[in-house]
Amino acid sequence: MKTILHRIHSILLQTLLCVPLAAQPAYDYSRIQTEDLGRGLICVRDGDSVVISWRLLNDDTAQTAFNVYCNNKKLNAKPLINSTFIKAKAEKQTATYRVATLDDGKESGRKDGTFTLKSSSTGPYLSIPLQQPAGGITPNGQRYRYSANDASVGDVDGDGEYEIILKWDPSNAHDNSHEGYTGNVHLDCYKLTGEHLWRIDLGKNIRAGAHYTQFMVYDLDGDGRAEVVCKTADGTRDGRGTVIGDSTADYRIDQDIDKEIEGKGIRQRQRVSGRILQGPEYLTVFSGLTGEALSTVDYIPARGNVSSWGDSYGNRCDRFLACVGYLDGIHPSVIMCRGYYTKTYLAAFDWDGKALTLRWLFDSEAVDQERRTADPHALPYSGQGNHNLRVADVDGDGCDEITYGSMAVDHDGTPLYTTGMGHGDAIHLMAFYPDSTQLQVWDVHENRRDGSDFRDAHTGRIIFQIKDNSDVGRGMAADIDPTNPGLEMWSSSQRGYFDVKGQLHPTDFWIPQNSAVWWDGDLCRELLDRGAISKYNWKQNSIDRIFQFDGCEFNNGSKSNPCLAADILGDWREEVIVRTRDSSELRIYHTTLPTDRRFPCWMHDIPYRLSVATENVGYNQPREPGRYFASDMKE
């Protein structure tokens, strides 16, 4: 009864807050209060030169111009109005740079920015020294050490600049399908100056791996300071040293169970160790400033009967995803998700600064049962999830929907559509057409049947499909060829790329498939993969490497992603945050290539900002905007 009443209340609330589709243009985010960001001034060395770059903000106009100073000496002869990037001769000693905002032709002091470039700075990056956790030994005697892994950003202190929240993974972190104990997972917070603010130890009852700890960093209550939300358990220690639940509890198992051999339908008795298949599960909101646990509730959905998820050893029941979305069109909610191979649950929570409350719960089994009662051949919502997800207003009602692999959930927690094509490893949601007023989805599948599909993000209508009897493990989409209208899309099943009409443009090589980044000065996107940035050369039909992250490592094996890539500083191009090989340092790389374009900070594009929040989820996906952005877009 409580769930039914909650759903009724949820629908009534959405009816009041969300403007009907016909009453406003698609993707109207005007009611949302975005982050109050500063100039994000950054200075890095490029040989004997210094690169100075800063943000264009939403409240800047076409006439807003800038002056740039070094130690109070102006560097530009005329006000800068065509870009937010300048190169100058570098000072040998530590120098202070300042960007001054000109409104109506005069320096107004509005959102001016300063940056001190130390004489010790040598490369095109900011250096953040890390406090690496000490390694340890598992109950079965295995030693492990720590490496910096996924990261996210949020303004935790309200000063208009981002802090970095970094996840530390032990060297024995495991995919759900693998056995073994793991070390504890830690979350750290660092200021861009290198100051370490806090550390959260998630404890022995949270297993380490890409599918277990999805941490959302976002200002959920609108107070100008970001919170951190993630799954916790007995023994989690917050940033002030307070332990959640029972500090002595240890739910890790080491026993024989009947285990199904994947893909063979055979069950046999096997030893299982290190998994956590019992004990309470929690969801905690932490202060982004102190790491203090502000509120802890039971995690929804609960694991319940492990075997009801499709196996008896915890592979499928512990497949977690998470995201943030503006479900009422105004306030951000955090959505915690469980399951995608079989049954799937999405639970939306609201945080008002005092209490964490459930907004709605999506249950794929209940949805499928209801729909099949009316139509026995209805396509399923269960078993449709990916290792990642996307959030954007896909139907134009001003509220965000969750695209969950091959299906989508509406802003009120009701089903939107399903293609029935099942699970996949990568998904992309953007405006693919130059004249598009809608969003589309490029999705790949590993069921050795459906290959890849390109579809309408609102209805799920298939625009074209590339069927394939192989496991299509990776897929990408971006504008990489300015001679071809619209965005390009490609996957691991073929060499070359498809255009928006479904025509294959073949190549003799594989186009990198993991991620992308805006790095050079044009409007095409570059390719970010395996420790390097590459560019598709449409003239020579080749892949050209344009930047190498020397001395650094990318994360997560074949997924090969940086800790984070996003437009967190400087102009509209994106920064790439990577760890050094020994994880003693984070480096925030900024492009040194000039551009004669300027655009508002990408973090003020809501779908882009939400995709940054979910970049650490499962198999990391690139940031993607809510509007068409490519070399052939209209000015």
XYZ file of N, CA, C and O in Angstrom, residues 422-553:
528
model
N 18.236 -6.575 -25.410
C 19.073 -7.123 -24.364
C 20.326 -6.332 -24.056
O 20.500 -5.186 -24.454
N 21.220 -7.004 -23.333
C 22.390 -6.397 -22.694
C 23.456 -5.960 -23.684
O 23.628 -6.550 -24.743
N 24.201 -4.916 -23.288
C 25.338 -4.456 -24.076
C 26.371 -3.776 -23.208
O 26.153 -3.507 -22.026
N 27.510 -3.455 -23.803
C 28.648 -2.905 -23.057
C 28.849 -1.411 -23.255
O 29.639 -0.802 -22.527
N 28.211 -0.807 -24.244
C 28.426 0.621 -24.519
C 27.159 1.228 -25.099
O 26.407 0.559 -25.827
N 26.936 2.510 -24.788
C 25.748 3.198 -25.276
C 26.039 4.687 -25.371
O 26.791 5.243 -24.559
N 25.442 5.334 -26.389
C 25.667 6.760 -26.620
C 24.336 7.428 -26.948
O 23.562 6.921 -27.770
N 24.089 8.565 -26.311
C 22.839 9.295 -26.479
C 23.166 10.763 -26.746
O 23.719 11.447 -25.891
N 22.838 11.232 -27.956
C 23.118 12.601 -28.375
C 22.139 12.990 -29.468
O 21.303 12.185 -29.896
N 22.271 14.218 -29.972
C 21.626 14.623 -31.216
C 22.611 14.305 -32.340
O 23.676 14.898 -32.429
N 22.252 13.355 -33.206
C 23.166 12.866 -34.236
C 23.028 13.621 -35.554
O 23.902 13.532 -36.403
N 21.894 14.333 -35.752
C 21.626 15.001 -37.017
C 21.856 16.503 -36.901
O 21.512 17.108 -35.883
N 22.387 17.151 -37.968
C 22.632 18.600 -37.902
C 21.379 19.417 -37.629
O 21.441 20.432 -36.944
N 20.230 19.008 -38.153
C 18.988 19.755 -37.980
C 18.062 19.101 -36.955
O 16.864 19.326 -36.949
N 18.650 18.297 -36.055
C 17.841 17.499 -35.142
C 17.230 18.340 -34.027
O 17.875 19.237 -33.472
N 15.955 18.074 -33.729
C 15.327 18.618 -32.531
C 15.067 17.504 -31.526
O 14.366 17.706 -30.539
N 15.622 16.340 -31.798
C 15.443 15.185 -30.924
C 16.791 14.529 -30.663
O 17.799 14.856 -31.288
N 16.783 13.579 -29.732
C 17.987 12.827 -29.391
C 17.861 11.407 -29.927
O 16.763 10.856 -30.049
N 19.026 10.817 -30.230
C 19.074 9.443 -30.719
C 20.042 8.627 -29.865
O 20.840 9.184 -29.108
N 19.971 7.309 -30.034
C 20.786 6.369 -29.263
C 21.526 5.434 -30.210
O 20.945 4.908 -31.164
N 22.816 5.242 -29.940
C 23.618 4.203 -30.596
C 23.987 3.197 -29.515
O 24.606 3.539 -28.515
N 23.576 1.947 -29.690
C 23.702 0.928 -28.646
C 24.257 -0.350 -29.267
O 23.894 -0.708 -30.399
N 25.154 -1.030 -28.544
C 25.728 -2.286 -29.033
C 25.337 -3.422 -28.085
O 25.068 -3.193 -26.905
N 25.316 -4.650 -28.606
C 24.795 -5.791 -27.857
C 25.764 -6.965 -27.917
O 26.463 -7.160 -28.913
N 25.759 -7.764 -26.853
C 26.687 -8.903 -26.807
C 25.958 -10.236 -26.903
O 26.516 -11.276 -26.568
N 24.706 -10.221 -27.390
C 23.923 -11.467 -27.418
C 24.153 -12.309 -28.679
O 23.429 -13.279 -28.911
N 25.128 -11.920 -29.492
C 25.470 -12.663 -30.715
C 24.252 -12.813 -31.636
O 24.047 -13.841 -32.271
N 23.482 -11.714 -31.698
C 22.269 -11.741 -32.520
C 21.925 -10.350 -33.051
O 21.768 -10.158 -34.242
N 21.852 -9.375 -32.142
C 21.304 -8.069 -32.511
C 22.349 -7.049 -32.939
O 21.994 -5.994 -33.456
N 23.630 -7.332 -32.723
C 24.673 -6.440 -33.206
C 24.595 -5.061 -32.602
O 24.781 -4.882 -31.395
N 24.293 -4.046 -33.429
C 24.205 -2.659 -32.990
C 22.912 -2.056 -33.524
O 22.445 -2.417 -34.605
N 22.350 -1.119 -32.768
C 21.155 -0.447 -33.265
C 21.249 1.050 -33.053
O 21.839 1.527 -32.082
N 20.681 1.785 -33.987
C 20.569 3.244 -33.935
C 19.079 3.554 -33.869
O 18.322 3.135 -34.750
N 18.649 4.273 -32.824
C 17.215 4.407 -32.582
C 16.850 5.792 -32.062
O 17.701 6.555 -31.620
N 15.565 6.080 -32.109
C 15.011 7.289 -31.533
C 15.010 7.152 -30.016
O 14.533 6.162 -29.469
N 15.550 8.169 -29.324
C 15.702 8.074 -27.873
C 14.387 8.218 -27.134
O 14.298 7.853 -25.960
N 13.359 8.753 -27.770
C 12.057 8.938 -27.116
C 11.189 7.702 -27.229
O 10.618 7.229 -26.246
N 11.107 7.128 -28.414
C 10.167 6.035 -28.661
C 10.831 4.669 -28.761
O 10.139 3.654 -28.671
N 12.139 4.625 -28.972
C 12.811 3.352 -29.201
C 12.688 2.861 -30.630
O 13.151 1.759 -30.947
N 12.074 3.638 -31.511
C 11.928 3.247 -32.919
C 13.308 3.048 -33.534
O 14.162 3.923 -33.457
N 13.516 1.898 -34.162
C 14.804 1.577 -34.763
C 14.954 2.336 -36.079
O 14.127 2.190 -36.988
N 16.001 3.147 -36.176
C 16.296 3.880 -37.409
C 17.070 2.972 -38.356
O 16.752 2.872 -39.534
N 18.085 2.298 -37.865
C 18.714 1.214 -38.601
C 19.415 0.292 -37.612
O 19.711 0.681 -36.475
N 19.659 -0.943 -38.050
C 20.305 -1.942 -37.207
C 21.360 -2.676 -38.013
O 21.157 -2.988 -39.193
N 22.510 -2.933 -37.386
C 23.583 -3.711 -38.001
C 23.644 -5.033 -37.250
O 24.269 -5.146 -36.196
N 22.983 -6.056 -37.762
C 22.938 -7.334 -37.064
C 24.300 -8.021 -37.140
O 25.050 -7.861 -38.100
N 24.598 -8.802 -36.088
C 25.897 -9.466 -36.021
C 25.777 -10.661 -35.089
O 25.160 -10.562 -34.029
N 26.351 -11.801 -35.492
C 26.287 -12.989 -34.649
C 27.483 -13.106 -33.717
O 27.740 -14.173 -33.146
N 28.222 -12.001 -33.548
C 29.331 -11.978 -32.601
C 28.970 -11.099 -31.411
O 27.981 -10.370 -31.426
N 29.784 -11.167 -30.371
C 29.641 -10.300 -29.202
C 30.219 -8.940 -29.564
O 31.434 -8.778 -29.660
N 29.343 -7.953 -29.779
C 29.807 -6.610 -30.111
C 30.142 -5.915 -28.791
O 29.275 -5.345 -28.133
N 31.405 -5.976 -28.412
C 31.811 -5.583 -27.076
C 31.973 -4.091 -26.862
O 31.838 -3.608 -25.740
N 32.288 -3.336 -27.909
C 32.497 -1.904 -27.741
C 31.832 -1.152 -28.888
O 31.650 -1.686 -29.987
N 31.491 0.102 -28.620
C 30.902 0.951 -29.646
C 31.137 2.409 -29.293
O 31.192 2.776 -28.122
N 31.288 3.252 -30.305
C 31.543 4.670 -30.089
C 30.735 5.494 -31.076
O 30.300 5.009 -32.128
N 30.532 6.772 -30.714
C 29.869 7.716 -31.603
C 30.451 9.101 -31.357
O 30.636 9.500 -30.206
N 30.738 9.821 -32.420
C 31.284 11.177 -32.322
C 31.387 11.737 -33.732
O 31.319 10.989 -34.714
N 31.556 13.047 -33.831
C 31.834 13.653 -35.127
C 33.337 13.600 -35.355
O 34.099 14.345 -34.731
N 33.787 12.724 -36.231
C 35.217 12.599 -36.518
C 35.540 12.923 -37.969
O 36.706 13.073 -38.312
N 34.503 13.035 -38.828
C 34.714 13.304 -40.252
C 33.891 14.518 -40.665
O 32.675 14.426 -40.807
N 34.524 15.688 -40.855
C 33.767 16.899 -41.185
C 33.163 16.874 -42.585
O 32.331 17.723 -42.910
N 33.563 15.926 -43.416
C 32.994 15.844 -44.763
C 31.700 15.049 -44.793
O 31.032 14.994 -45.830
N 31.348 14.452 -43.674
C 30.147 13.630 -43.609
C 29.110 14.324 -42.716
O 29.408 14.632 -41.559
N 27.907 14.585 -43.198
C 26.888 15.254 -42.375
C 26.493 14.410 -41.168
O 26.339 13.184 -41.266
N 26.360 15.065 -40.030
C 25.950 14.367 -38.821
C 27.110 13.677 -38.127
O 28.273 13.762 -38.532
N 26.775 12.970 -37.041
C 27.781 12.237 -36.277
C 28.051 10.889 -36.920
O 27.216 10.355 -37.663
N 29.208 10.337 -36.600
C 29.568 9.006 -37.053
C 29.462 8.023 -35.892
O 29.567 8.419 -34.729
N 29.262 6.752 -36.205
C 29.172 5.718 -35.165
C 29.855 4.463 -35.668
O 29.823 4.146 -36.857
N 30.496 3.734 -34.768
C 31.230 2.536 -35.140
C 31.280 1.594 -33.948
O 30.904 1.948 -32.828
N 31.748 0.372 -34.178
C 31.781 -0.630 -33.112
C 32.922 -1.597 -33.356
O 33.676 -1.477 -34.325
N 33.020 -2.591 -32.484
C 34.090 -3.588 -32.585
C 33.775 -4.672 -33.598
O 34.562 -5.611 -33.756
N 32.652 -4.571 -34.297
C 32.281 -5.638 -35.235
C 32.725 -5.363 -36.663
O 32.590 -6.241 -37.512
N 33.207 -4.139 -36.951
C 33.643 -3.862 -38.311
C 34.651 -2.721 -38.325
O 34.699 -1.885 -37.431
N 35.487 -2.707 -39.357
C 36.382 -1.583 -39.598
C 35.602 -0.496 -40.336
O 34.844 -0.791 -41.248
N 35.840 0.744 -39.940
C 35.128 1.843 -40.561
C 34.032 2.388 -39.659
O 33.920 2.012 -38.493
N 33.226 3.301 -40.200
C 32.143 3.905 -39.424
C 30.867 3.985 -40.257
O 30.903 3.938 -41.487
N 29.737 4.108 -39.561
C 28.444 4.289 -40.203
C 28.028 5.757 -40.092
O 28.284 6.409 -39.078
N 27.378 6.265 -41.134
C 26.790 7.588 -41.042
C 25.353 7.462 -40.549
O 24.863 6.347 -40.283
N 24.651 8.581 -40.399
C 23.307 8.549 -39.819
C 22.286 7.898 -40.750
O 21.156 7.632 -40.333
N 22.674 7.611 -42.000
C 21.791 6.893 -42.916
C 22.038 5.390 -42.879
O 21.366 4.639 -43.587
N 23.023 4.973 -42.092
C 23.323 3.553 -42.000
C 24.305 3.062 -43.032
O 24.524 1.853 -43.170
N 24.930 3.968 -43.773
C 25.902 3.579 -44.789
C 27.274 3.393 -44.152
O 27.743 4.244 -43.397
N 27.928 2.294 -44.459
C 29.263 2.009 -43.937
C 30.318 2.727 -44.760
O 30.333 2.643 -45.992
N 31.226 3.441 -44.066
C 32.390 4.046 -44.690
C 33.598 3.214 -44.241
O 34.100 3.393 -43.129
N 34.058 2.298 -45.054
C 35.077 1.333 -44.614
C 36.458 1.943 -44.456
O 36.809 2.932 -45.108
N 37.237 1.353 -43.562
C 38.646 1.683 -43.393
C 39.434 0.381 -43.327
O 38.855 -0.701 -43.140
N 40.755 0.494 -43.461
C 41.625 -0.681 -43.361
C 42.082 -0.927 -41.933
O 42.920 -1.795 -41.694
N 41.581 -0.147 -40.989
C 42.046 -0.208 -39.600
C 40.838 -0.082 -38.668
O 39.738 0.307 -39.080
N 41.090 -0.430 -37.417
C 40.050 -0.280 -36.397
C 40.113 1.132 -35.827
O 41.174 1.599 -35.411
N 39.004 1.810 -35.799
C 38.935 3.127 -35.170
C 38.832 2.913 -33.663
O 38.048 2.086 -33.205
N 39.640 3.609 -32.850
C 39.559 3.431 -31.389
C 38.121 3.551 -30.880
O 37.378 4.438 -31.298
N 37.761 2.673 -29.946
C 36.352 2.484 -29.599
C 35.998 2.816 -28.156
O 34.840 2.641 -27.759
N 36.939 3.273 -27.345
C 36.642 3.402 -25.918
C 36.090 4.759 -25.508
O 35.180 4.824 -24.691
N 36.652 5.848 -26.024
C 36.190 7.154 -25.555
C 36.597 8.232 -26.545
O 37.210 7.953 -27.585
N 36.222 9.474 -26.232
C 36.519 10.605 -27.104
C 36.734 11.841 -26.255
O 36.388 11.877 -25.069
N 37.317 12.882 -26.874
C 37.623 14.104 -26.145
C 37.709 15.255 -27.139
O 38.151 15.074 -28.276
N 37.239 16.446 -26.755
C 37.502 17.650 -27.538
C 38.853 18.192 -27.089
O 39.006 18.642 -25.954
N 39.835 18.175 -27.987
C 41.215 18.472 -27.597
C 41.871 19.526 -28.487
O 42.489 20.452 -27.990
N 41.754 19.393 -29.812
C 42.387 20.400 -30.654
C 41.404 21.547 -30.902
O 40.369 21.646 -30.249
N 41.698 22.424 -31.856
C 40.926 23.655 -31.993
C 39.709 23.569 -32.874
O 38.896 24.498 -32.885
N 39.547 22.472 -33.652
C 38.364 22.396 -34.501
C 37.209 21.760 -33.749
O 37.323 21.416 -32.575
N 36.067 21.591 -34.441
C 34.868 21.108 -33.763
C 34.672 19.601 -33.888
O 33.697 19.067 -33.345
N 35.553 18.912 -34.593
C 35.510 17.449 -34.564
C 36.016 16.972 -33.209
O 36.704 17.693 -32.482
N 35.681 15.720 -32.884
C 36.122 15.178 -31.610
C 37.287 14.222 -31.838
O 37.322 13.498 -32.853
N 38.213 14.234 -30.892
C 39.355 13.348 -30.971
C 39.062 12.050 -30.206
O 38.098 11.954 -29.459
N 39.920 11.053 -30.394
C 39.709 9.716 -29.848
C 40.642 9.503 -28.656
O 41.850 9.737 -28.766
N 40.084 9.075 -27.543
C 40.827 8.917 -26.284
C 40.853 7.446 -25.912
O 39.818 6.863 -25.562
N 42.023 6.841 -25.984
C 42.083 5.393 -25.774
C 43.530 4.968 -25.560
O 44.450 5.487 -26.208
N 43.726 4.057 -24.609
C 45.008 3.374 -24.401
C 46.180 4.350 -24.233
O 47.223 4.222 -24.871
N 45.966 5.345 -23.365
C 47.045 6.233 -22.998
C 47.408 7.275 -24.013
O 48.490 7.875 -23.926
N 46.524 7.533 -24.980
C 46.856 8.494 -26.026
C 45.596 9.146 -26.578
O 44.480 8.644 -26.406
N 45.794 10.282 -27.247
C 44.729 10.949 -27.997
C 45.078 10.846 -29.476
O 46.197 11.165 -29.893
N 44.117 10.376 -30.254
C 44.315 10.214 -31.691
C 43.255 11.000 -32.447
O 42.236 11.399 -31.882
N 43.506 11.211 -33.729
C 42.548 11.929 -34.572
C 42.356 11.162 -35.870
O 43.336 10.685 -36.471
N 41.090 11.054 -36.260
C 40.807 10.440 -37.555
C 41.180 11.427 -38.657
O 40.679 12.552 -38.696
N 42.065 11.014 -39.534
C 42.510 11.835 -40.652
C 41.659 11.470 -41.863
O 41.909 10.461 -42.525
N 40.633 12.289 -42.139
C 39.709 11.983 -43.218
C 40.341 12.197 -44.599
O 39.851 11.656 -45.585
N 41.415 12.968 -44.647
C 42.084 13.196 -45.927
C 42.934 11.995 -46.336
O 42.947 11.586 -47.496
N 43.639 11.428 -45.364
C 44.515 10.294 -45.636
C 43.884 8.956 -45.266
O 44.482 7.908 -45.484
N 42.677 9.012 -44.660
C 41.993 7.804 -44.182
C 42.919 7.012 -43.254
O 43.253 5.850 -43.484
N 43.333 7.704 -42.170
C 44.263 7.100 -41.220
C 43.930 7.596 -39.822
O 43.108 8.492 -39.638
N 44.585 7.008 -38.836
C 44.488 7.462 -37.447
C 45.833 8.053 -37.063
O 46.858 7.375 -37.123
N 45.842 9.328 -36.658
C 47.078 10.012 -36.302
C 47.116 10.262 -34.798
O 46.169 10.844 -34.241
N 48.183 9.846 -34.163
C 48.342 10.104 -32.729
C 48.807 11.547 -32.547
O 49.797 11.968 -33.143
N 48.086 12.310 -31.686
C 48.443 13.719 -31.512
C 48.900 14.036 -30.089
O 49.446 15.114 -29.854
N 48.688 13.114 -29.143
C 49.173 13.365 -27.779
C 49.333 12.042 -27.044
O 48.500 11.141 -27.175
N 50.415 11.944 -26.289
C 50.710 10.742 -25.502
C 50.851 11.129 -24.035
O 51.540 12.098 -23.707
N 50.195 10.390 -23.147
C 50.264 10.676 -21.713
C 51.463 9.935 -21.117
O 51.326 8.890 -20.469
N 52.621 10.476 -21.316
C 53.861 9.822 -20.908
C 53.941 9.711 -19.391
O 53.597 10.644 -18.657
N 54.400 8.552 -18.926
C 54.574 8.325 -17.498
C 53.297 8.038 -16.755
O 53.308 7.955 -15.519
N 52.206 7.861 -17.485
C 50.898 7.664 -16.845
C 50.280 6.343 -17.264
O 50.724 5.702 -18.213
N 49.241 5.945 -16.529
C 48.514 4.713 -16.815
C 47.025 5.013 -16.913
O 46.495 5.828 -16.152
